Amino acid sequence: TGRGFVYCISRLGVTGERADLPPELPATAARLREVTELPICIGFGISRPDQAGAVARIADGVVVGSAIVRAANESVDAALTLAASLRQGIDAG
């Protein structure tokens, strides 16, 4: 049976790509770890490999939405290229 996970939004507001991650995000993830043993996945505003890597260092999962949709609207190859670059960022994280 699955236990689930906690989906933590990286910031309040509308979803979409952002230039940077909120500086308080690591502290938010740390507070969540104090109150749950469930895996923590963070999303909202993640669109670049460096952002994905930064989130991977503090969370169990990285959620990317708008950036993948934008790339898929360009082409399947663009979406696959973005996914591969995000994966590299996560692995380097």
PDB file of N, CA and C in Angstrom:
ATOM      1  N   THR A   1       0.836  -1.184   0.000  1.00  0.00           N
ATOM      2  CA  THR A   1       0.000   0.000   0.000  1.00  0.00           C
ATOM      3  C   THR A   1       0.878   1.243   0.000  1.00  0.00           C
ATOM      4  N   GLY A   2       0.424   2.254  -0.696  1.00  0.00           N
ATOM      5  CA  GLY A   2       1.158   3.514  -0.745  1.00  0.00           C
ATOM      6  C   GLY A   2       0.869   4.360   0.475  1.00  0.00           C
ATOM      7  N   ARG A   3       1.854   5.088   0.887  1.00  0.00           N
ATOM      8  CA  ARG A   3       1.689   5.969   2.042  1.00  0.00           C
ATOM      9  C   ARG A   3       1.386   7.395   1.630  1.00  0.00           C
ATOM     10  N   GLY A   4       1.700   7.765   0.422  1.00  0.00           N
ATOM     11  CA  GLY A   4       1.501   9.132  -0.014  1.00  0.00           C
ATOM     12  C   GLY A   4       2.748   9.973   0.151  1.00  0.00           C
ATOM     13  N   PHE A   5       2.569  11.267  -0.038  1.00  0.00           N
ATOM     14  CA  PHE A   5       3.666  12.213   0.115  1.00  0.00           C
ATOM     15  C   PHE A   5       3.072  13.585   0.409  1.00  0.00           C
ATOM     16  N   VAL A   6       3.917  14.486   0.851  1.00  0.00           N
ATOM     17  CA  VAL A   6       3.515  15.868   1.083  1.00  0.00           C
ATOM     18  C   VAL A   6       3.948  16.682  -0.128  1.00  0.00           C
ATOM     19  N   TYR A   7       2.993  17.392  -0.728  1.00  0.00           N
ATOM     20  CA  TYR A   7       3.310  18.285  -1.843  1.00  0.00           C
ATOM     21  C   TYR A   7       3.441  19.696  -1.287  1.00  0.00           C
ATOM     22  N   CYS A   8       4.641  20.192  -1.285  1.00  0.00           N
ATOM     23  CA  CYS A   8       4.940  21.528  -0.756  1.00  0.00           C
ATOM     24  C   CYS A   8       5.107  22.489  -1.930  1.00  0.00           C
ATOM     25  N   ILE A   9       4.301  23.551  -1.935  1.00  0.00           N
ATOM     26  CA  ILE A   9       4.502  24.560  -2.970  1.00  0.00           C
ATOM     27  C   ILE A   9       5.656  25.464  -2.541  1.00  0.00           C
ATOM     28  N   SER A  10       6.497  25.785  -3.491  1.00  0.00           N
ATOM     29  CA  SER A  10       7.702  26.547  -3.159  1.00  0.00           C
ATOM     30  C   SER A  10       7.406  28.002  -2.833  1.00  0.00           C
ATOM     31  N   ARG A  11       6.230  28.463  -3.239  1.00  0.00           N
ATOM     32  CA  ARG A  11       5.857  29.853  -2.997  1.00  0.00           C
ATOM     33  C   ARG A  11       4.355  29.981  -3.118  1.00  0.00           C
ATOM     34  N   LEU A  12       3.800  31.013  -2.528  1.00  0.00           N
ATOM     35  CA  LEU A  12       2.379  31.292  -2.683  1.00  0.00           C
ATOM     36  C   LEU A  12       2.168  32.020  -4.003  1.00  0.00           C
ATOM     37  N   GLY A  13       1.000  31.856  -4.579  1.00  0.00           N
ATOM     38  CA  GLY A  13       0.685  32.580  -5.807  1.00  0.00           C
ATOM     39  C   GLY A  13       0.363  31.641  -6.944  1.00  0.00           C
ATOM     40  N   VAL A  14       0.517  32.146  -8.138  1.00  0.00           N
ATOM     41  CA  VAL A  14       0.170  31.428  -9.356  1.00  0.00           C
ATOM     42  C   VAL A  14       1.327  30.528  -9.764  1.00  0.00           C
ATOM     43  N   THR A  15       0.983  29.359 -10.298  1.00  0.00           N
ATOM     44  CA  THR A  15       2.026  28.466 -10.783  1.00  0.00           C
ATOM     45  C   THR A  15       2.714  29.092 -11.985  1.00  0.00           C
ATOM     46  N   GLY A  16       3.869  28.573 -12.312  1.00  0.00           N
ATOM     47  CA  GLY A  16       4.604  29.058 -13.474  1.00  0.00           C
ATOM     48  C   GLY A  16       6.081  29.165 -13.177  1.00  0.00           C
ATOM     49  N   GLU A  17       6.829  29.434 -14.228  1.00  0.00           N
ATOM     50  CA  GLU A  17       8.274  29.503 -14.109  1.00  0.00           C
ATOM     51  C   GLU A  17       8.700  30.777 -13.383  1.00  0.00           C
ATOM     52  N   ARG A  18       9.748  30.658 -12.596  1.00  0.00           N
ATOM     53  CA  ARG A  18      10.280  31.794 -11.844  1.00  0.00           C
ATOM     54  C   ARG A  18      11.798  31.855 -12.034  1.00  0.00           C
ATOM     55  N   ALA A  19      12.349  33.033 -11.803  1.00  0.00           N
ATOM     56  CA  ALA A  19      13.789  33.216 -11.960  1.00  0.00           C
ATOM     57  C   ALA A  19      14.575  32.572 -10.830  1.00  0.00           C
ATOM     58  N   ASP A  20      13.993  32.538  -9.633  1.00  0.00           N
ATOM     59  CA  ASP A  20      14.733  31.997  -8.497  1.00  0.00           C
ATOM     60  C   ASP A  20      13.788  31.294  -7.534  1.00  0.00           C
ATOM     61  N   LEU A  21      14.378  30.566  -6.628  1.00  0.00           N
ATOM     62  CA  LEU A  21      13.617  29.885  -5.586  1.00  0.00           C
ATOM     63  C   LEU A  21      13.607  30.760  -4.341  1.00  0.00           C
ATOM     64  N   PRO A  22      12.544  30.694  -3.556  1.00  0.00           N
ATOM     65  CA  PRO A  22      12.496  31.505  -2.336  1.00  0.00           C
ATOM     66  C   PRO A  22      13.616  31.115  -1.367  1.00  0.00           C
ATOM     67  N   PRO A  23      14.278  32.078  -0.759  1.00  0.00           N
ATOM     68  CA  PRO A  23      15.374  31.767   0.160  1.00  0.00           C
ATOM     69  C   PRO A  23      14.918  30.993   1.395  1.00  0.00           C
ATOM     70  N   GLU A  24      13.638  31.094   1.753  1.00  0.00           N
ATOM     71  CA  GLU A  24      13.136  30.386   2.934  1.00  0.00           C
ATOM     72  C   GLU A  24      12.756  28.930   2.657  1.00  0.00           C
ATOM     73  N   LEU A  25      12.893  28.477   1.408  1.00  0.00           N
ATOM     74  CA  LEU A  25      12.465  27.123   1.054  1.00  0.00           C
ATOM     75  C   LEU A  25      13.178  26.023   1.848  1.00  0.00           C
ATOM     76  N   PRO A  26      14.491  26.063   2.040  1.00  0.00           N
ATOM     77  CA  PRO A  26      15.128  25.021   2.857  1.00  0.00           C
ATOM     78  C   PRO A  26      14.569  24.950   4.280  1.00  0.00           C
ATOM     79  N   ALA A  27      14.299  26.093   4.883  1.00  0.00           N
ATOM     80  CA  ALA A  27      13.738  26.100   6.239  1.00  0.00           C
ATOM     81  C   ALA A  27      12.328  25.523   6.243  1.00  0.00           C
ATOM     82  N   THR A  28      11.566  25.808   5.200  1.00  0.00           N
ATOM     83  CA  THR A  28      10.215  25.247   5.093  1.00  0.00           C
ATOM     84  C   THR A  28      10.280  23.729   5.011  1.00  0.00           C
ATOM     85  N   ALA A  29      11.175  23.212   4.180  1.00  0.00           N
ATOM     86  CA  ALA A  29      11.325  21.759   4.057  1.00  0.00           C
ATOM     87  C   ALA A  29      11.774  21.148   5.382  1.00  0.00           C
ATOM     88  N   ALA A  30      12.672  21.808   6.072  1.00  0.00           N
ATOM     89  CA  ALA A  30      13.142  21.298   7.367  1.00  0.00           C
ATOM     90  C   ALA A  30      12.007  21.243   8.385  1.00  0.00           C
ATOM     91  N   ARG A  31      11.155  22.259   8.395  1.00  0.00           N
ATOM     92  CA  ARG A  31      10.007  22.251   9.320  1.00  0.00           C
ATOM     93  C   ARG A  31       9.054  21.114   8.987  1.00  0.00           C
ATOM     94  N   LEU A  32       8.841  20.866   7.708  1.00  0.00           N
ATOM     95  CA  LEU A  32       7.973  19.748   7.313  1.00  0.00           C
ATOM     96  C   LEU A  32       8.546  18.418   7.795  1.00  0.00           C
ATOM     97  N   ARG A  33       9.860  18.258   7.677  1.00  0.00           N
ATOM     98  CA  ARG A  33      10.490  17.001   8.112  1.00  0.00           C
ATOM     99  C   ARG A  33      10.319  16.770   9.613  1.00  0.00           C
ATOM    100  N   GLU A  34      10.156  17.847  10.360  1.00  0.00           N
ATOM    101  CA  GLU A  34       9.955  17.720  11.807  1.00  0.00           C
ATOM    102  C   GLU A  34       8.578  17.166  12.154  1.00  0.00           C
ATOM    103  N   VAL A  35       7.614  17.305  11.253  1.00  0.00           N
ATOM    104  CA  VAL A  35       6.239  16.915  11.576  1.00  0.00           C
ATOM    105  C   VAL A  35       5.710  15.747  10.750  1.00  0.00           C
ATOM    106  N   THR A  36       6.498  15.239   9.799  1.00  0.00           N
ATOM    107  CA  THR A  36       6.035  14.105   9.009  1.00  0.00           C
ATOM    108  C   THR A  36       7.204  13.226   8.595  1.00  0.00           C
ATOM    109  N   GLU A  37       6.910  11.956   8.449  1.00  0.00           N
ATOM    110  CA  GLU A  37       7.885  11.019   7.903  1.00  0.00           C
ATOM    111  C   GLU A  37       7.610  10.735   6.436  1.00  0.00           C
ATOM    112  N   LEU A  38       6.539  11.304   5.901  1.00  0.00           N
ATOM    113  CA  LEU A  38       6.211  11.109   4.493  1.00  0.00           C
ATOM    114  C   LEU A  38       7.253  11.792   3.609  1.00  0.00           C
ATOM    115  N   PRO A  39       7.452  11.273   2.401  1.00  0.00           N
ATOM    116  CA  PRO A  39       8.342  11.962   1.466  1.00  0.00           C
ATOM    117  C   PRO A  39       7.803  13.363   1.161  1.00  0.00           C
ATOM    118  N   ILE A  40       8.707  14.290   0.930  1.00  0.00           N
ATOM    119  CA  ILE A  40       8.341  15.669   0.617  1.00  0.00           C
ATOM    120  C   ILE A  40       8.710  15.955  -0.838  1.00  0.00           C
ATOM    121  N   CYS A  41       7.715  16.399  -1.603  1.00  0.00           N
ATOM    122  CA  CYS A  41       7.927  16.807  -2.988  1.00  0.00           C
ATOM    123  C   CYS A  41       7.645  18.303  -3.083  1.00  0.00           C
ATOM    124  N   ILE A  42       8.514  19.017  -3.771  1.00  0.00           N
ATOM    125  CA  ILE A  42       8.373  20.469  -3.884  1.00  0.00           C
ATOM    126  C   ILE A  42       8.167  20.846  -5.343  1.00  0.00           C
ATOM    127  N   GLY A  43       7.201  21.726  -5.580  1.00  0.00           N
ATOM    128  CA  GLY A  43       6.907  22.213  -6.919  1.00  0.00           C
ATOM    129  C   GLY A  43       6.549  23.685  -6.896  1.00  0.00           C
ATOM    130  N   PHE A  44       6.282  24.236  -8.050  1.00  0.00           N
ATOM    131  CA  PHE A  44       5.922  25.643  -8.329  1.00  0.00           C
ATOM    132  C   PHE A  44       7.185  26.412  -8.694  1.00  0.00           C
ATOM    133  N   GLY A  45       7.281  26.881  -9.891  1.00  0.00           N
ATOM    134  CA  GLY A  45       8.360  27.767 -10.302  1.00  0.00           C
ATOM    135  C   GLY A  45       9.669  27.103 -10.655  1.00  0.00           C
ATOM    136  N   ILE A  46       9.677  25.791 -10.783  1.00  0.00           N
ATOM    137  CA  ILE A  46      10.919  25.080 -11.095  1.00  0.00           C
ATOM    138  C   ILE A  46      10.967  24.861 -12.604  1.00  0.00           C
ATOM    139  N   SER A  47      12.008  25.393 -13.247  1.00  0.00           N
ATOM    140  CA  SER A  47      12.078  25.300 -14.703  1.00  0.00           C
ATOM    141  C   SER A  47      13.487  25.071 -15.236  1.00  0.00           C
ATOM    142  N   ARG A  48      14.489  25.159 -14.373  1.00  0.00           N
ATOM    143  CA  ARG A  48      15.874  25.023 -14.820  1.00  0.00           C
ATOM    144  C   ARG A  48      16.581  23.917 -14.040  1.00  0.00           C
ATOM    145  N   PRO A  49      17.629  23.349 -14.643  1.00  0.00           N
ATOM    146  CA  PRO A  49      18.378  22.292 -13.958  1.00  0.00           C
ATOM    147  C   PRO A  49      18.931  22.717 -12.603  1.00  0.00           C
ATOM    148  N   ASP A  50      19.442  23.950 -12.487  1.00  0.00           N
ATOM    149  CA  ASP A  50      19.998  24.387 -11.205  1.00  0.00           C
ATOM    150  C   ASP A  50      18.913  24.460 -10.135  1.00  0.00           C
ATOM    151  N   GLN A  51      17.707  24.883 -10.519  1.00  0.00           N
ATOM    152  CA  GLN A  51      16.599  24.924  -9.567  1.00  0.00           C
ATOM    153  C   GLN A  51      16.199  23.510  -9.156  1.00  0.00           C
ATOM    154  N   ALA A  52      16.121  22.607 -10.136  1.00  0.00           N
ATOM    155  CA  ALA A  52      15.758  21.220  -9.830  1.00  0.00           C
ATOM    156  C   ALA A  52      16.784  20.596  -8.891  1.00  0.00           C
ATOM    157  N   GLY A  53      18.060  20.879  -9.123  1.00  0.00           N
ATOM    158  CA  GLY A  53      19.105  20.358  -8.249  1.00  0.00           C
ATOM    159  C   GLY A  53      19.016  20.912  -6.844  1.00  0.00           C
ATOM    160  N   ALA A  54      18.730  22.210  -6.735  1.00  0.00           N
ATOM    161  CA  ALA A  54      18.597  22.831  -5.412  1.00  0.00           C
ATOM    162  C   ALA A  54      17.433  22.217  -4.644  1.00  0.00           C
ATOM    163  N   VAL A  55      16.325  21.980  -5.322  1.00  0.00           N
ATOM    164  CA  VAL A  55      15.169  21.367  -4.662  1.00  0.00           C
ATOM    165  C   VAL A  55      15.480  19.918  -4.296  1.00  0.00           C
ATOM    166  N   ALA A  56      16.174  19.205  -5.169  1.00  0.00           N
ATOM    167  CA  ALA A  56      16.506  17.799  -4.895  1.00  0.00           C
ATOM    168  C   ALA A  56      17.370  17.658  -3.648  1.00  0.00           C
ATOM    169  N   ARG A  57      18.162  18.675  -3.331  1.00  0.00           N
ATOM    170  CA  ARG A  57      19.005  18.616  -2.130  1.00  0.00           C
ATOM    171  C   ARG A  57      18.188  18.688  -0.845  1.00  0.00           C
ATOM    172  N   ILE A  58      16.984  19.259  -0.911  1.00  0.00           N
ATOM    173  CA  ILE A  58      16.199  19.448   0.317  1.00  0.00           C
ATOM    174  C   ILE A  58      14.892  18.662   0.330  1.00  0.00           C
ATOM    175  N   ALA A  59      14.559  18.010  -0.780  1.00  0.00           N
ATOM    176  CA  ALA A  59      13.277  17.303  -0.874  1.00  0.00           C
ATOM    177  C   ALA A  59      13.488  15.912  -1.452  1.00  0.00           C
ATOM    178  N   ASP A  60      12.453  15.114  -1.350  1.00  0.00           N
ATOM    179  CA  ASP A  60      12.495  13.759  -1.891  1.00  0.00           C
ATOM    180  C   ASP A  60      12.040  13.703  -3.342  1.00  0.00           C
ATOM    181  N   GLY A  61      11.353  14.743  -3.790  1.00  0.00           N
ATOM    182  CA  GLY A  61      10.862  14.785  -5.158  1.00  0.00           C
ATOM    183  C   GLY A  61      10.785  16.209  -5.661  1.00  0.00           C
ATOM    184  N   VAL A  62      10.936  16.362  -6.964  1.00  0.00           N
ATOM    185  CA  VAL A  62      10.882  17.661  -7.630  1.00  0.00           C
ATOM    186  C   VAL A  62       9.713  17.627  -8.604  1.00  0.00           C
ATOM    187  N   VAL A  63       8.801  18.592  -8.492  1.00  0.00           N
ATOM    188  CA  VAL A  63       7.621  18.645  -9.357  1.00  0.00           C
ATOM    189  C   VAL A  63       7.796  19.799 -10.339  1.00  0.00           C
ATOM    190  N   VAL A  64       7.749  19.479 -11.628  1.00  0.00           N
ATOM    191  CA  VAL A  64       7.859  20.489 -12.679  1.00  0.00           C
ATOM    192  C   VAL A  64       6.599  20.410 -13.527  1.00  0.00           C
ATOM    193  N   GLY A  65       5.920  21.523 -13.697  1.00  0.00           N
ATOM    194  CA  GLY A  65       4.677  21.521 -14.465  1.00  0.00           C
ATOM    195  C   GLY A  65       4.729  22.450 -15.656  1.00  0.00           C
ATOM    196  N   SER A  66       4.646  23.749 -15.400  1.00  0.00           N
ATOM    197  CA  SER A  66       4.525  24.743 -16.473  1.00  0.00           C
ATOM    198  C   SER A  66       5.668  24.673 -17.479  1.00  0.00           C
ATOM    199  N   ALA A  67       6.878  24.455 -17.020  1.00  0.00           N
ATOM    200  CA  ALA A  67       8.019  24.411 -17.935  1.00  0.00           C
ATOM    201  C   ALA A  67       7.907  23.229 -18.895  1.00  0.00           C
ATOM    202  N   ILE A  68       7.447  22.090 -18.403  1.00  0.00           N
ATOM    203  CA  ILE A  68       7.271  20.919 -19.266  1.00  0.00           C
ATOM    204  C   ILE A  68       6.152  21.169 -20.268  1.00  0.00           C
ATOM    205  N   VAL A  69       5.055  21.760 -19.810  1.00  0.00           N
ATOM    206  CA  VAL A  69       3.934  22.061 -20.711  1.00  0.00           C
ATOM    207  C   VAL A  69       4.384  23.030 -21.799  1.00  0.00           C
ATOM    208  N   ARG A  70       5.121  24.073 -21.410  1.00  0.00           N
ATOM    209  CA  ARG A  70       5.622  25.033 -22.397  1.00  0.00           C
ATOM    210  C   ARG A  70       6.504  24.342 -23.420  1.00  0.00           C
ATOM    211  N   ALA A  71       7.424  23.513 -22.954  1.00  0.00           N
ATOM    212  CA  ALA A  71       8.318  22.813 -23.871  1.00  0.00           C
ATOM    213  C   ALA A  71       7.545  21.853 -24.769  1.00  0.00           C
ATOM    214  N   ALA A  72       6.559  21.161 -24.220  1.00  0.00           N
ATOM    215  CA  ALA A  72       5.761  20.221 -25.014  1.00  0.00           C
ATOM    216  C   ALA A  72       4.959  20.950 -26.082  1.00  0.00           C
ATOM    217  N   ASN A  73       4.563  22.185 -25.801  1.00  0.00           N
ATOM    218  CA  ASN A  73       3.858  22.975 -26.811  1.00  0.00           C
ATOM    219  C   ASN A  73       4.768  23.317 -27.982  1.00  0.00           C
ATOM    220  N   GLU A  74       6.067  23.401 -27.716  1.00  0.00           N
ATOM    221  CA  GLU A  74       7.035  23.627 -28.793  1.00  0.00           C
ATOM    222  C   GLU A  74       7.191  22.359 -29.618  1.00  0.00           C
ATOM    223  N   SER A  75       7.525  21.259 -28.941  1.00  0.00           N
ATOM    224  CA  SER A  75       7.699  19.969 -29.620  1.00  0.00           C
ATOM    225  C   SER A  75       7.970  18.890 -28.582  1.00  0.00           C
ATOM    226  N   VAL A  76       7.788  17.667 -28.995  1.00  0.00           N
ATOM    227  CA  VAL A  76       8.107  16.537 -28.119  1.00  0.00           C
ATOM    228  C   VAL A  76       9.597  16.547 -27.799  1.00  0.00           C
ATOM    229  N   ASP A  77      10.414  16.829 -28.802  1.00  0.00           N
ATOM    230  CA  ASP A  77      11.857  16.863 -28.577  1.00  0.00           C
ATOM    231  C   ASP A  77      12.245  17.926 -27.549  1.00  0.00           C
ATOM    232  N   ALA A  78      11.589  19.077 -27.598  1.00  0.00           N
ATOM    233  CA  ALA A  78      11.887  20.131 -26.620  1.00  0.00           C
ATOM    234  C   ALA A  78      11.544  19.666 -25.210  1.00  0.00           C
ATOM    235  N   ALA A  79      10.420  18.974 -25.059  1.00  0.00           N
ATOM    236  CA  ALA A  79      10.027  18.462 -23.738  1.00  0.00           C
ATOM    237  C   ALA A  79      11.012  17.405 -23.256  1.00  0.00           C
ATOM    238  N   LEU A  80      11.430  16.518 -24.148  1.00  0.00           N
ATOM    239  CA  LEU A  80      12.386  15.477 -23.763  1.00  0.00           C
ATOM    240  C   LEU A  80      13.739  16.081 -23.399  1.00  0.00           C
ATOM    241  N   THR A  81      14.159  17.081 -24.150  1.00  0.00           N
ATOM    242  CA  THR A  81      15.428  17.753 -23.859  1.00  0.00           C
ATOM    243  C   THR A  81      15.373  18.441 -22.500  1.00  0.00           C
ATOM    244  N   LEU A  82      14.261  19.127 -22.229  1.00  0.00           N
ATOM    245  CA  LEU A  82      14.108  19.780 -20.926  1.00  0.00           C
ATOM    246  C   LEU A  82      14.108  18.751 -19.803  1.00  0.00           C
ATOM    247  N   ALA A  83      13.359  17.671 -19.981  1.00  0.00           N
ATOM    248  CA  ALA A  83      13.302  16.633 -18.943  1.00  0.00           C
ATOM    249  C   ALA A  83      14.695  16.066 -18.670  1.00  0.00           C
ATOM    250  N   ALA A  84      15.464  15.837 -19.723  1.00  0.00           N
ATOM    251  CA  ALA A  84      16.820  15.304 -19.544  1.00  0.00           C
ATOM    252  C   ALA A  84      17.709  16.305 -18.806  1.00  0.00           C
ATOM    253  N   SER A  85      17.582  17.588 -19.136  1.00  0.00           N
ATOM    254  CA  SER A  85      18.417  18.587 -18.461  1.00  0.00           C
ATOM    255  C   SER A  85      18.019  18.736 -16.993  1.00  0.00           C
ATOM    256  N   LEU A  86      16.717  18.657 -16.710  1.00  0.00           N
ATOM    257  CA  LEU A  86      16.268  18.707 -15.314  1.00  0.00           C
ATOM    258  C   LEU A  86      16.799  17.501 -14.544  1.00  0.00           C
ATOM    259  N   ARG A  87      16.770  16.338 -15.180  1.00  0.00           N
ATOM    260  CA  ARG A  87      17.294  15.122 -14.536  1.00  0.00           C
ATOM    261  C   ARG A  87      18.776  15.288 -14.207  1.00  0.00           C
ATOM    262  N   GLN A  88      19.525  15.881 -15.133  1.00  0.00           N
ATOM    263  CA  GLN A  88      20.953  16.117 -14.874  1.00  0.00           C
ATOM    264  C   GLN A  88      21.137  17.046 -13.678  1.00  0.00           C
ATOM    265  N   GLY A  89      20.300  18.064 -13.588  1.00  0.00           N
ATOM    266  CA  GLY A  89      20.366  18.970 -12.446  1.00  0.00           C
ATOM    267  C   GLY A  89      20.068  18.261 -11.144  1.00  0.00           C
ATOM    268  N   ILE A  90      19.076  17.386 -11.178  1.00  0.00           N
ATOM    269  CA  ILE A  90      18.715  16.613  -9.982  1.00  0.00           C
ATOM    270  C   ILE A  90      19.863  15.695  -9.583  1.00  0.00           C
ATOM    271  N   ASP A  91      20.435  15.009 -10.565  1.00  0.00           N
ATOM    272  CA  ASP A  91      21.543  14.096 -10.272  1.00  0.00           C
ATOM    273  C   ASP A  91      22.766  14.839  -9.733  1.00  0.00           C
ATOM    274  N   ALA A  92      22.981  16.061 -10.223  1.00  0.00           N
ATOM    275  CA  ALA A  92      24.115  16.860  -9.759  1.00  0.00           C
ATOM    276  C   ALA A  92      23.831  17.502  -8.405  1.00  0.00           C
ATOM    277  N   GLY A  93      22.508  17.644  -8.088  1.00  0.00           N
ATOM    278  CA  GLY A  93      22.084  18.310  -6.854  1.00  0.00           C
ATOM    279  C   GLY A  93      22.677  17.706  -5.649  1.00  0.00           C
TER     280      GLY A  93
END
